[in-house]
Coordinates of C-alpha atoms in Angstrom, one line a residue:
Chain A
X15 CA 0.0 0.0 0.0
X16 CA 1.1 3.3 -1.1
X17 CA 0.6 6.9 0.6
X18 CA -2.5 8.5 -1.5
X19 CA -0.7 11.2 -3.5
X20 CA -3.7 12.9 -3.8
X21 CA -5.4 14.0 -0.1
X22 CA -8.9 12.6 0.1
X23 CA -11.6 15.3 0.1
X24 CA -12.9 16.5 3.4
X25 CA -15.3 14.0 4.3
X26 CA -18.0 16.6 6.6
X27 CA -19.0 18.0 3.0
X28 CA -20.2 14.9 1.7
X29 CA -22.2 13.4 4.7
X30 CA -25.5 13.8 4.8
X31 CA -25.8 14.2 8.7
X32 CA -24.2 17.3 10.8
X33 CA -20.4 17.8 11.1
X34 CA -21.6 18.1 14.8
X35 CA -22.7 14.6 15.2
X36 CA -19.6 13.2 13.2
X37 CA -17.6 11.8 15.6
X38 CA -14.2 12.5 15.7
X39 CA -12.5 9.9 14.3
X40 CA -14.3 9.8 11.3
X41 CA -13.8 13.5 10.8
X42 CA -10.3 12.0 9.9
X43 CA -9.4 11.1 6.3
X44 CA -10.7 7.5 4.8
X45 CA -10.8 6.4 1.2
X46 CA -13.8 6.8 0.7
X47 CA -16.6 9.2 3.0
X48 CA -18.3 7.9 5.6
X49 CA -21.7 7.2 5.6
X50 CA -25.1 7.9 7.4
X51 CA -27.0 4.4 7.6
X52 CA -29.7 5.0 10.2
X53 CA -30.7 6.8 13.3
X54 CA -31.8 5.4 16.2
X55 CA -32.9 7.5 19.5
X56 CA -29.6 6.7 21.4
X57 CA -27.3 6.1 18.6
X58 CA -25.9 7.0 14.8
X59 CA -24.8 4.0 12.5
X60 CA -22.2 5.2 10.0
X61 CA -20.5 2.6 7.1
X62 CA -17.3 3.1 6.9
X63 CA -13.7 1.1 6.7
X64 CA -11.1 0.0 9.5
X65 CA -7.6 0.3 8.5
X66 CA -7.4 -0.4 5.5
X67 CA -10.2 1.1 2.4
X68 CA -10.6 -2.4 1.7
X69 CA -12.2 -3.4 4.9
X70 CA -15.7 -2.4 5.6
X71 CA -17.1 -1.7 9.1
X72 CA -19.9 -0.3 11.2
X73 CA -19.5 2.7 13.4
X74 CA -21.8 2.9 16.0
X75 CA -21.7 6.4 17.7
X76 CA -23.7 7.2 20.4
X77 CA -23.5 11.3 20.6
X78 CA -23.8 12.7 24.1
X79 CA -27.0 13.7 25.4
X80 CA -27.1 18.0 26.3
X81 CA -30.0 16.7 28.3
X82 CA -28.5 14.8 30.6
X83 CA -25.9 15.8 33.2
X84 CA -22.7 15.7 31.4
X85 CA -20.8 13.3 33.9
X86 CA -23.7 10.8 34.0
X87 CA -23.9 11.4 30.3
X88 CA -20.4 9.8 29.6
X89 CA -20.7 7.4 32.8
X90 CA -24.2 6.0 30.5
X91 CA -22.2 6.5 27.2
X92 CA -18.8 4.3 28.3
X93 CA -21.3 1.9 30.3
X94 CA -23.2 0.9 27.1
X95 CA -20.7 0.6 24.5
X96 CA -18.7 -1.4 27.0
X97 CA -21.7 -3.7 27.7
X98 CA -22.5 -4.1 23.9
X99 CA -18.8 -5.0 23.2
X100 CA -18.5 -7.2 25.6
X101 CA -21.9 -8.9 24.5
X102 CA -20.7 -9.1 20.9
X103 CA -17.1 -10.8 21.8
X104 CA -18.6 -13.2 23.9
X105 CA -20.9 -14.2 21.1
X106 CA -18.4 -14.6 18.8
X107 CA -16.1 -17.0 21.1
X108 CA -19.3 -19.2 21.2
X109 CA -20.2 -19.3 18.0
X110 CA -23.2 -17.0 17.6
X111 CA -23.7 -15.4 14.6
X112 CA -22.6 -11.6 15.3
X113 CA -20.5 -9.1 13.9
X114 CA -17.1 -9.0 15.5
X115 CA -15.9 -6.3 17.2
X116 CA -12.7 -4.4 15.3
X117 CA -12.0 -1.0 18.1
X118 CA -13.8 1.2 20.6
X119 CA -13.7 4.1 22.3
X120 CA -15.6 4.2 25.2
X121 CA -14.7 7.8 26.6
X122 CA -15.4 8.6 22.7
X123 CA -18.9 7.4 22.5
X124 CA -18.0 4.9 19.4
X125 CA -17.8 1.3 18.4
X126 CA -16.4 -0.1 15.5
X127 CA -17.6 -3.9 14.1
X128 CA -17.6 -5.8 11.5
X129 CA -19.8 -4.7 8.4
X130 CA -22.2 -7.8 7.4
X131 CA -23.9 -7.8 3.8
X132 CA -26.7 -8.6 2.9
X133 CA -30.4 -7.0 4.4
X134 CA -32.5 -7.5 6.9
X135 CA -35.2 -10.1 7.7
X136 CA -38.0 -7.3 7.8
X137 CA -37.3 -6.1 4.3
X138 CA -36.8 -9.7 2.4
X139 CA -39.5 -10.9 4.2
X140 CA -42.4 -8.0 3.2
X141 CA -40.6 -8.2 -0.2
X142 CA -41.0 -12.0 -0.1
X143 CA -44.9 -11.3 1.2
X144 CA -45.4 -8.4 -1.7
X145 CA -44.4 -11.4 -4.4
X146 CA -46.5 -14.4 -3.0
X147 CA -49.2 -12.0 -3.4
X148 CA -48.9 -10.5 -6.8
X149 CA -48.1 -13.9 -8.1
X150 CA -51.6 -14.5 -6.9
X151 CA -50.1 -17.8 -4.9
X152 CA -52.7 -19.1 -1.6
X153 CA -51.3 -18.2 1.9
X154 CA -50.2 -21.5 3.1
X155 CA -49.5 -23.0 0.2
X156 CA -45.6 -23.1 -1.0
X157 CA -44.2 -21.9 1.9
X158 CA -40.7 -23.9 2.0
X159 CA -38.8 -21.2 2.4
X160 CA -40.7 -19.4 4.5
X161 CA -40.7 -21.8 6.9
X162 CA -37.2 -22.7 6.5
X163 CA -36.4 -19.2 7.3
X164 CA -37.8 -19.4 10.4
X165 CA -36.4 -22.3 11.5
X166 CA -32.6 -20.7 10.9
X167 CA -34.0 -17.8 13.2
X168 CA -35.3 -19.8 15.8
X169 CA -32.0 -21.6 16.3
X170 CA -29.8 -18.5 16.0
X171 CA -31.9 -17.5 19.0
X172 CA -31.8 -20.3 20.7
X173 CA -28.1 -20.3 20.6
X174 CA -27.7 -16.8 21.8
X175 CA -29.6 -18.0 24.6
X176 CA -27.8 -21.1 24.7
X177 CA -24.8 -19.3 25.5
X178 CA -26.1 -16.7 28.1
X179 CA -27.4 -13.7 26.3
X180 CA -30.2 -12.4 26.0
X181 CA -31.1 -9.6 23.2
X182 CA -33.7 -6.9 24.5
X183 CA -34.5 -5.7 21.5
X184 CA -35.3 -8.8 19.2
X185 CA -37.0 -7.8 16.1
X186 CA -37.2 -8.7 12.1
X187 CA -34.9 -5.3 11.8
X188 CA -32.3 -6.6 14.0
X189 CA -31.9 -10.0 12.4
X190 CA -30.0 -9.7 9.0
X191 CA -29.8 -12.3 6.3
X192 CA -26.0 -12.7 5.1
X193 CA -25.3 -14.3 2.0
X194 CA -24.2 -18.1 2.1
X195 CA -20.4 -18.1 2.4
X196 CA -19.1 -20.1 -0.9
X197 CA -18.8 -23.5 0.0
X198 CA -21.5 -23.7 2.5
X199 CA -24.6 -23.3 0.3
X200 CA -25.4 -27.2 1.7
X201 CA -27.9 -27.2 -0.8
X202 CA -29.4 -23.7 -0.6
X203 CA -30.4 -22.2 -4.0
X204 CA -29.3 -18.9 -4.9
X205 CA -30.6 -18.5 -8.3
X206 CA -31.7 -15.1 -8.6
X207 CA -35.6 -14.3 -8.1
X208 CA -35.3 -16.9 -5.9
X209 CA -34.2 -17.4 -2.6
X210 CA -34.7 -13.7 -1.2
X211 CA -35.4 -15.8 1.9
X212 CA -31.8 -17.3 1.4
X213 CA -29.0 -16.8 3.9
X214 CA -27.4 -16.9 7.0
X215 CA -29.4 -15.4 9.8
X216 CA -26.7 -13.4 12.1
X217 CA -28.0 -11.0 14.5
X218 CA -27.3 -7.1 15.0
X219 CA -27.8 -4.3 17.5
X220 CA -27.2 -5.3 21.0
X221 CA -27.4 -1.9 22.1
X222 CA -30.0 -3.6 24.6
X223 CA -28.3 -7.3 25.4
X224 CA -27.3 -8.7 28.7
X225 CA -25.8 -11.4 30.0
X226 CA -28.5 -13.7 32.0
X227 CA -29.4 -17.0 31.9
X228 CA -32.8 -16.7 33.1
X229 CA -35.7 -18.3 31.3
X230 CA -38.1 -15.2 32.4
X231 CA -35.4 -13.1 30.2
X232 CA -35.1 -15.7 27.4
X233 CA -39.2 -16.0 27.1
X234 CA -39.0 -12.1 27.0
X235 CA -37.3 -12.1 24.2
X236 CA -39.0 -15.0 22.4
X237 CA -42.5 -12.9 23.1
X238 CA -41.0 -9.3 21.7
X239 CA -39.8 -11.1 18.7
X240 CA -43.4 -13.1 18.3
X241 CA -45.0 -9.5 18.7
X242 CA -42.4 -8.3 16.4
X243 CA -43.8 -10.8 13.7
X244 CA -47.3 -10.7 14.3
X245 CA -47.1 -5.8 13.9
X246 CA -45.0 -6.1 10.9
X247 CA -45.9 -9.6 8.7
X248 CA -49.8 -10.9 10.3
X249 CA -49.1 -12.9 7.0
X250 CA -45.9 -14.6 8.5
X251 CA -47.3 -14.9 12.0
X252 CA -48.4 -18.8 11.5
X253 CA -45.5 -20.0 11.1
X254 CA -44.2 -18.7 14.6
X255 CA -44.5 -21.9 15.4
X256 CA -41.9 -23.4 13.0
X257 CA -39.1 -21.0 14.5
X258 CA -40.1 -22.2 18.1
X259 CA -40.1 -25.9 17.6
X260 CA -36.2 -25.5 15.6
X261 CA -35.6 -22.9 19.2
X262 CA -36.7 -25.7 21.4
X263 CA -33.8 -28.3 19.6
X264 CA -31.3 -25.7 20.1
X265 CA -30.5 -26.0 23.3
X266 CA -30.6 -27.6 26.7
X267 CA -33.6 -26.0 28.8
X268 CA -34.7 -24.4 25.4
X269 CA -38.4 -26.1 26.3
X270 CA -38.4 -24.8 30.1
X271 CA -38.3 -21.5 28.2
X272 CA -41.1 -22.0 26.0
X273 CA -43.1 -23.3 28.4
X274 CA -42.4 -19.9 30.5
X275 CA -43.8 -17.9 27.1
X276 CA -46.8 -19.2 27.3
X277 CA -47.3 -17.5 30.8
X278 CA -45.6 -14.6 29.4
X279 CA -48.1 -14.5 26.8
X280 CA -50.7 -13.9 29.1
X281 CA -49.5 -11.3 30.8
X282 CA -47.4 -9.4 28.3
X283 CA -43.9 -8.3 28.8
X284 CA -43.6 -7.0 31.8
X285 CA -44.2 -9.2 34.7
X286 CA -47.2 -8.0 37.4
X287 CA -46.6 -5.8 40.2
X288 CA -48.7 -7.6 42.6
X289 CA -46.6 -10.2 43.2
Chain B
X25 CA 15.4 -0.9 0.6
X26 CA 12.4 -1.1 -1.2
X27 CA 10.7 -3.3 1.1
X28 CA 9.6 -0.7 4.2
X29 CA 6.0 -0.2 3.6
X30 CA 4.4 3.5 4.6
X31 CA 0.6 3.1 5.2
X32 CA -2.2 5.7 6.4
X33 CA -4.4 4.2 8.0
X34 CA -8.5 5.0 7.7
X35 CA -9.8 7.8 10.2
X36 CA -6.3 8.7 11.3
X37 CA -4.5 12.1 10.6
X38 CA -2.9 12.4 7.6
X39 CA 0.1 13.7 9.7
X40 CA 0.6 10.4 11.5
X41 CA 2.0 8.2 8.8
X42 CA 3.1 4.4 9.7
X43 CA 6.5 2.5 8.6
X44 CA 6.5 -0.8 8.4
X45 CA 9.2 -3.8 8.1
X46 CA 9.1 -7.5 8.3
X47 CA 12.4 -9.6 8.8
X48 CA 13.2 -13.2 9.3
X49 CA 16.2 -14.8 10.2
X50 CA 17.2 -12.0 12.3
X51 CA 21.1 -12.0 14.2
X52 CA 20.6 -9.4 16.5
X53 CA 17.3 -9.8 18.5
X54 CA 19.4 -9.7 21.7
X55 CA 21.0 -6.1 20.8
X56 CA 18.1 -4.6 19.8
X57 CA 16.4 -5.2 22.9
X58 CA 18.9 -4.1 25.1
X59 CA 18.5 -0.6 22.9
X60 CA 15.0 -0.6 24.1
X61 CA 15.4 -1.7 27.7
X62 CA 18.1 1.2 27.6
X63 CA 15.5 4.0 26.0
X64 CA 18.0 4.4 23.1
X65 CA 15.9 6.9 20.9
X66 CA 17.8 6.1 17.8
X67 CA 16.1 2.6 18.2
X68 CA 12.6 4.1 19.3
X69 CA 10.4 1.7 17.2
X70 CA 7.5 -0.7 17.9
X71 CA 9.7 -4.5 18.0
X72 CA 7.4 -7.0 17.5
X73 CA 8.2 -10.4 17.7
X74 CA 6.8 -11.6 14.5
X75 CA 5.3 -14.8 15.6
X76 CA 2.5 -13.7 17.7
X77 CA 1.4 -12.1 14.6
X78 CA -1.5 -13.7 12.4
X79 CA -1.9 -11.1 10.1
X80 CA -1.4 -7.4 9.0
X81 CA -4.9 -6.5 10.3
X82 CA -4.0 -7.7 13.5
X83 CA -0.8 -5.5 13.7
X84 CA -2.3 -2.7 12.7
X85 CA -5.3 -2.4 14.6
X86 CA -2.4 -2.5 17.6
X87 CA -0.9 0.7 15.4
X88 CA -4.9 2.5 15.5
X89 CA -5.2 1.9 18.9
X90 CA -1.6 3.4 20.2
X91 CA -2.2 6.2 17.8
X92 CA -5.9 7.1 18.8
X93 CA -4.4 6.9 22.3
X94 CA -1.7 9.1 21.8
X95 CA -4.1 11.5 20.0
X96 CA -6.6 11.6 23.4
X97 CA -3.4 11.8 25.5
X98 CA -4.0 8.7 27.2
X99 CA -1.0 6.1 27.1
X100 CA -0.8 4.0 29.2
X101 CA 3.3 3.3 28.5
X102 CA 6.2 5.5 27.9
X103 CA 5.8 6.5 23.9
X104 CA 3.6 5.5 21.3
X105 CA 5.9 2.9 20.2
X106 CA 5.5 1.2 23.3
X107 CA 2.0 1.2 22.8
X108 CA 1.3 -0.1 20.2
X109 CA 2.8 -3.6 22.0
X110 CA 0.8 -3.0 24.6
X111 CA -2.0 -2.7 22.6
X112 CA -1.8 -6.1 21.1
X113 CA -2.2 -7.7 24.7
X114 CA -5.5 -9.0 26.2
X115 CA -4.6 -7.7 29.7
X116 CA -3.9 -4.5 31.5
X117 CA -0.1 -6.2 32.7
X118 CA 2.7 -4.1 30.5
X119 CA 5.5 -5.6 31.0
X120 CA 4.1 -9.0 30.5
X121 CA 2.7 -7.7 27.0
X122 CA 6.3 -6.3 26.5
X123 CA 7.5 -10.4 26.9
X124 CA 4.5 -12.0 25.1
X125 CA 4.6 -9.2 21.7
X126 CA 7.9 -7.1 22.3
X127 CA 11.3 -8.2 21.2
X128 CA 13.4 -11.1 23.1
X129 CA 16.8 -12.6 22.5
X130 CA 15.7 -15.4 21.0
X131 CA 13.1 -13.7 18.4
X132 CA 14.1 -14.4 14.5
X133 CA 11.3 -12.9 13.2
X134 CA 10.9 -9.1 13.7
X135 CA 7.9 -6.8 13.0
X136 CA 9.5 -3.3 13.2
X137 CA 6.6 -0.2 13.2
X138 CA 7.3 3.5 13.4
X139 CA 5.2 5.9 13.7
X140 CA 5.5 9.9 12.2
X141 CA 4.2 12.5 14.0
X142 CA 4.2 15.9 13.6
X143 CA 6.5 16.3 16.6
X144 CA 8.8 13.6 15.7
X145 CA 8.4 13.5 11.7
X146 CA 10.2 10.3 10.1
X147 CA 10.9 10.2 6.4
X148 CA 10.8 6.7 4.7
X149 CA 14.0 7.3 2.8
X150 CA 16.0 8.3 6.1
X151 CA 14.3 5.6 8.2
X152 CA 15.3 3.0 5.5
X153 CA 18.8 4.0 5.3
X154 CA 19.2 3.8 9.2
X155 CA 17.4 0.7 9.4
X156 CA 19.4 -1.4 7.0
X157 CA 22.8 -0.6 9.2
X158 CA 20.5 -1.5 12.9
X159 CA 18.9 -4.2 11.8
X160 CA 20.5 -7.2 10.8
X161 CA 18.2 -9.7 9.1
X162 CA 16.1 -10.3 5.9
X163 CA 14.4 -8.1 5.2
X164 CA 10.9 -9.7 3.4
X165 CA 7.3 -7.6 2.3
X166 CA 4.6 -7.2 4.8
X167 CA 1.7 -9.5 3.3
X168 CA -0.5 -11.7 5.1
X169 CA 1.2 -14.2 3.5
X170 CA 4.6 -13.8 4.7
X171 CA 3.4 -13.3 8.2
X172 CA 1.4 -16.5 7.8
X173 CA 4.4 -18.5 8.0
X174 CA 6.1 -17.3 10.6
X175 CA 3.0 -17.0 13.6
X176 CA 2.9 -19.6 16.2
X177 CA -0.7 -20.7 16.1
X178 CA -0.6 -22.6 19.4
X179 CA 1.3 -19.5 21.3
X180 CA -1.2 -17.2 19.8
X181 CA -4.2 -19.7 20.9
X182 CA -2.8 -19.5 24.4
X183 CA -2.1 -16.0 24.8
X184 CA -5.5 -14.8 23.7
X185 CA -7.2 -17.9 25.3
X186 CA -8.7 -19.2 21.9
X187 CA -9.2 -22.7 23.2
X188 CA -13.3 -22.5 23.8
X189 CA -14.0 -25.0 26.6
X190 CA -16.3 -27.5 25.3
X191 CA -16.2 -26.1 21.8
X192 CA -19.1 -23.6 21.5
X193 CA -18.5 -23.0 17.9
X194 CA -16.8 -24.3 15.1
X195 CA -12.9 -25.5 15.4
X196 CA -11.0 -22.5 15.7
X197 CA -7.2 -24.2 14.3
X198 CA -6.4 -21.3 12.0
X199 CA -5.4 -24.1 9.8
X200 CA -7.7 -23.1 6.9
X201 CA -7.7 -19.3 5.7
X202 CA -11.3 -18.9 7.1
X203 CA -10.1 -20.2 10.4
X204 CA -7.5 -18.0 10.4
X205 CA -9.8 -14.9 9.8
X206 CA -12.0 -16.5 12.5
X207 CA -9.0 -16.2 14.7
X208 CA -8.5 -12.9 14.0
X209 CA -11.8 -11.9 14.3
X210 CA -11.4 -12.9 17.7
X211 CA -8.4 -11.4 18.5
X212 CA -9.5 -7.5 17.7
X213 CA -12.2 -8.2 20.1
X214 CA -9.9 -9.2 22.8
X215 CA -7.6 -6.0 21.8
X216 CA -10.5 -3.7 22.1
X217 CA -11.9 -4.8 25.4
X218 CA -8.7 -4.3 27.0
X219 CA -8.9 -2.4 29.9
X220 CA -12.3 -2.1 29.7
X221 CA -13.5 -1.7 33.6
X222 CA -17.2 -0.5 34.7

């Protein structure tokens, strides 16, 4: 790798939030700008590359708060990205489908992890829906891969759990379908028109994850995620049960915890005050 | 010598340019430590034995970290330099970093990394000259694939505790090239959580 001979352009110009929310590190030259991805209430995601331009990451940045007092400010700020890193790396270790984490800077508000292609479950699936329906095709009729995609979410799940996380936030935005590594296709097509259900699930945003092994916490999660389905794709919701049945094989005590939903069910998410 | 490599790296300062040099069969590993244990500046460089290395991402993200340390005024050792050994440790203990990464008498393959800054500006053509008289080895390009052959897979497992009890996931060897980026994976995550308290 050479030095570029040519300085980059200044990157503030070309990105389409405020040079006051760019955090500083990206205010530094890359290869190519930085880029605004979404918004959420607590955080900014920006696309961008670690290193080297030819490695893509995610930059999470969450921008201080003038609301809030500023020392509990950064106390909340360091507090959160350390959690969420610490989250993501032991997911990894285990096994679960994450993105890796590449740098941080807790006192800095930002965390830098690995950029996963592809899209997420919520689009492919109401694209998925939109086709069934022009096509003119009967709800519960062809539904292979419909149901096969479910299955793959319900054991990603299951393994997070498996391994003593739970999500908090578990929706179809937060699960993202990467495409099958070459040489692991095992018999998935790919052909294109096809397959927009295709993929490996791995799971994003843990700005909300903790460590706990309890089955109250994993049946949470299990109940957002069902809610999740049921707001977004009613036409999906029937096969909720195909993504529980491939959770309850994924690991050991996976059936305490859907056993614990259906109370959970009842009641909703948060558990009665009345003892 | 053609083969020193000067990189920028992504989202740092343009003024903060890194020098890089890979040698095997090295003669005086014992010397050049005893420049460092003696603060010699003329040998103030980043020594890195080679074969805790798995790949050039892994080094550098050691390099980002020093440098975005030195840039917040926060290091933790004596110069940036230092640092960026440090920074390849899993633990807050320096001078056991300094034994597991940094130099020893018995390393043959060296990693050598200077940083430029605008207080101590470093010219590749000056550094190159001085480093073919202080460094006595072969000198070979920095590519994944020369570093490939000279890490210590096993030593690397151990230092950053690779060896998953019970397996959890898939076999992390680092035999295969996606192992190996598996591994790596892995290791930036244990980088970046170091020191990580609260």
């Amino acid at each position: 790798m050479e030095t570029p001979t040519v300085p980059p352009e200044p990157i503030v110009s070309q990105t389409s939030s405020t040079p006051a929310n760019l955090p500083q590190i990206l205010t530094y030259p890359s290869k190519t700008p930085p880029q605004l991805i979404t918004q959420g209430a607590e955080a900014l995601l920006y696309k961008s590359t670690y290193l080297l331009p030819t490695l893509p990451c995610a930059l999470k940045y969450r921008p201080s708060k003038p609301y809030r007092h500023p020392i509990l400010d950064v106390r909340l700020t360091k507090h959160r990205i350390l959690a969420e890193a610490r989250v993501l790396v032991k997911c990894r270790k285990e096994g679960v489908p994450v993105p890796a984490v590449y740098a941080l800077d807790e006192s800095k508000g930002w965390l830098c992890i690995e950029w996963i292609e592809g899209e997420v479950v919520r689009i492919r699936l109401n694209e998925w829906l939109r086709r069934r329906k022009e096509a003119g095709t009967e709800e519960g009729s062809e539904e292979e891969e419909l149901v096969d995609l479910m299955g793959r979410i319900g054991s990603a799940v299951g393994k997070m759990h498996g391994v003593g996380i739970v999500h908090g936030d578990l929706t179809t935005s937060n699960l993202m379908l990467r495409p099958w590594a070459k040489g692991v296709m095992n018999g998935h097509s790919s052909e294109d028109g096809k397959g927009i259900l295709e993929g490996e699930i791995v799971l994003i945003d843990f700005g909300l994850a903790s460590q706990s092994t309890a089955d109250e916490d994993r049946a949470v999660d299990l109940y957002v995620l069902e809610r999740a389905f049921g707001s977004t794709h009613p036409r999906a919701e029937s096969l909720l049960k195909e993504m529980l049945t491939a959770y309850g094989k994924s690991f050991k005590g996976a059936n305490v915890v859907l056993k614990k939903l259906e109370d959970v069910r009842m009641r909703g998410r948060k558990r009665s005050m009345l003892g | 010598m053609a083969l020193l490599q000067t990189v920028q790296l992504e989202h740092l300062p343009q003024s903060h340019s890194i020098h890089i040099a890979l040698y095997r069969n090295l003669q005086n590993a014992a010397f050049l430590q005893q420049q460092l244990l003696e603060g010699n500046t003329d040998y103030e460089y980043a020594l890195i034995d080679a074969s805790v290395i798995v790949s050039k991402i892994h080094a550098l993200a050691a390099v980002y970290r020093a440098v975005n340390d030195l840039l917040a005024n926060r290091l933790r050792s004596r110069n940036v330099h230092s640092e960026i050994v440090f920074s390849l440790s899993p633990n807050n203990n320096i001078s056991e970093s300094f034994r597991r990464f940094g130099i020893q008498p018995t390393t043959t393959s060296l990693l050598l990394i200077k940083v430029s800054t605008p207080t101590s500006e470093t010219s590749p053509s000056d550094l190159s000259s001085r480093l073919s008289t202080q460094i006595q080895g072969d000198a070979v390009p920095f590519t994944d694939e020369e570093i490939g052959t000279m890490t210590d897979l096993g030593r690397v497992r151990k230092i950053y505790k690779l060896n998953v009890p019970g397996g959890g996931g898939k076999k992390k060897d680092g035999n295969t090239a996606e192992e190996r980026r598996e591994m790596e994976m892995l290791i930036l995550g244990a980088m970046a959580l170091r020191g990580a308290t609260n």
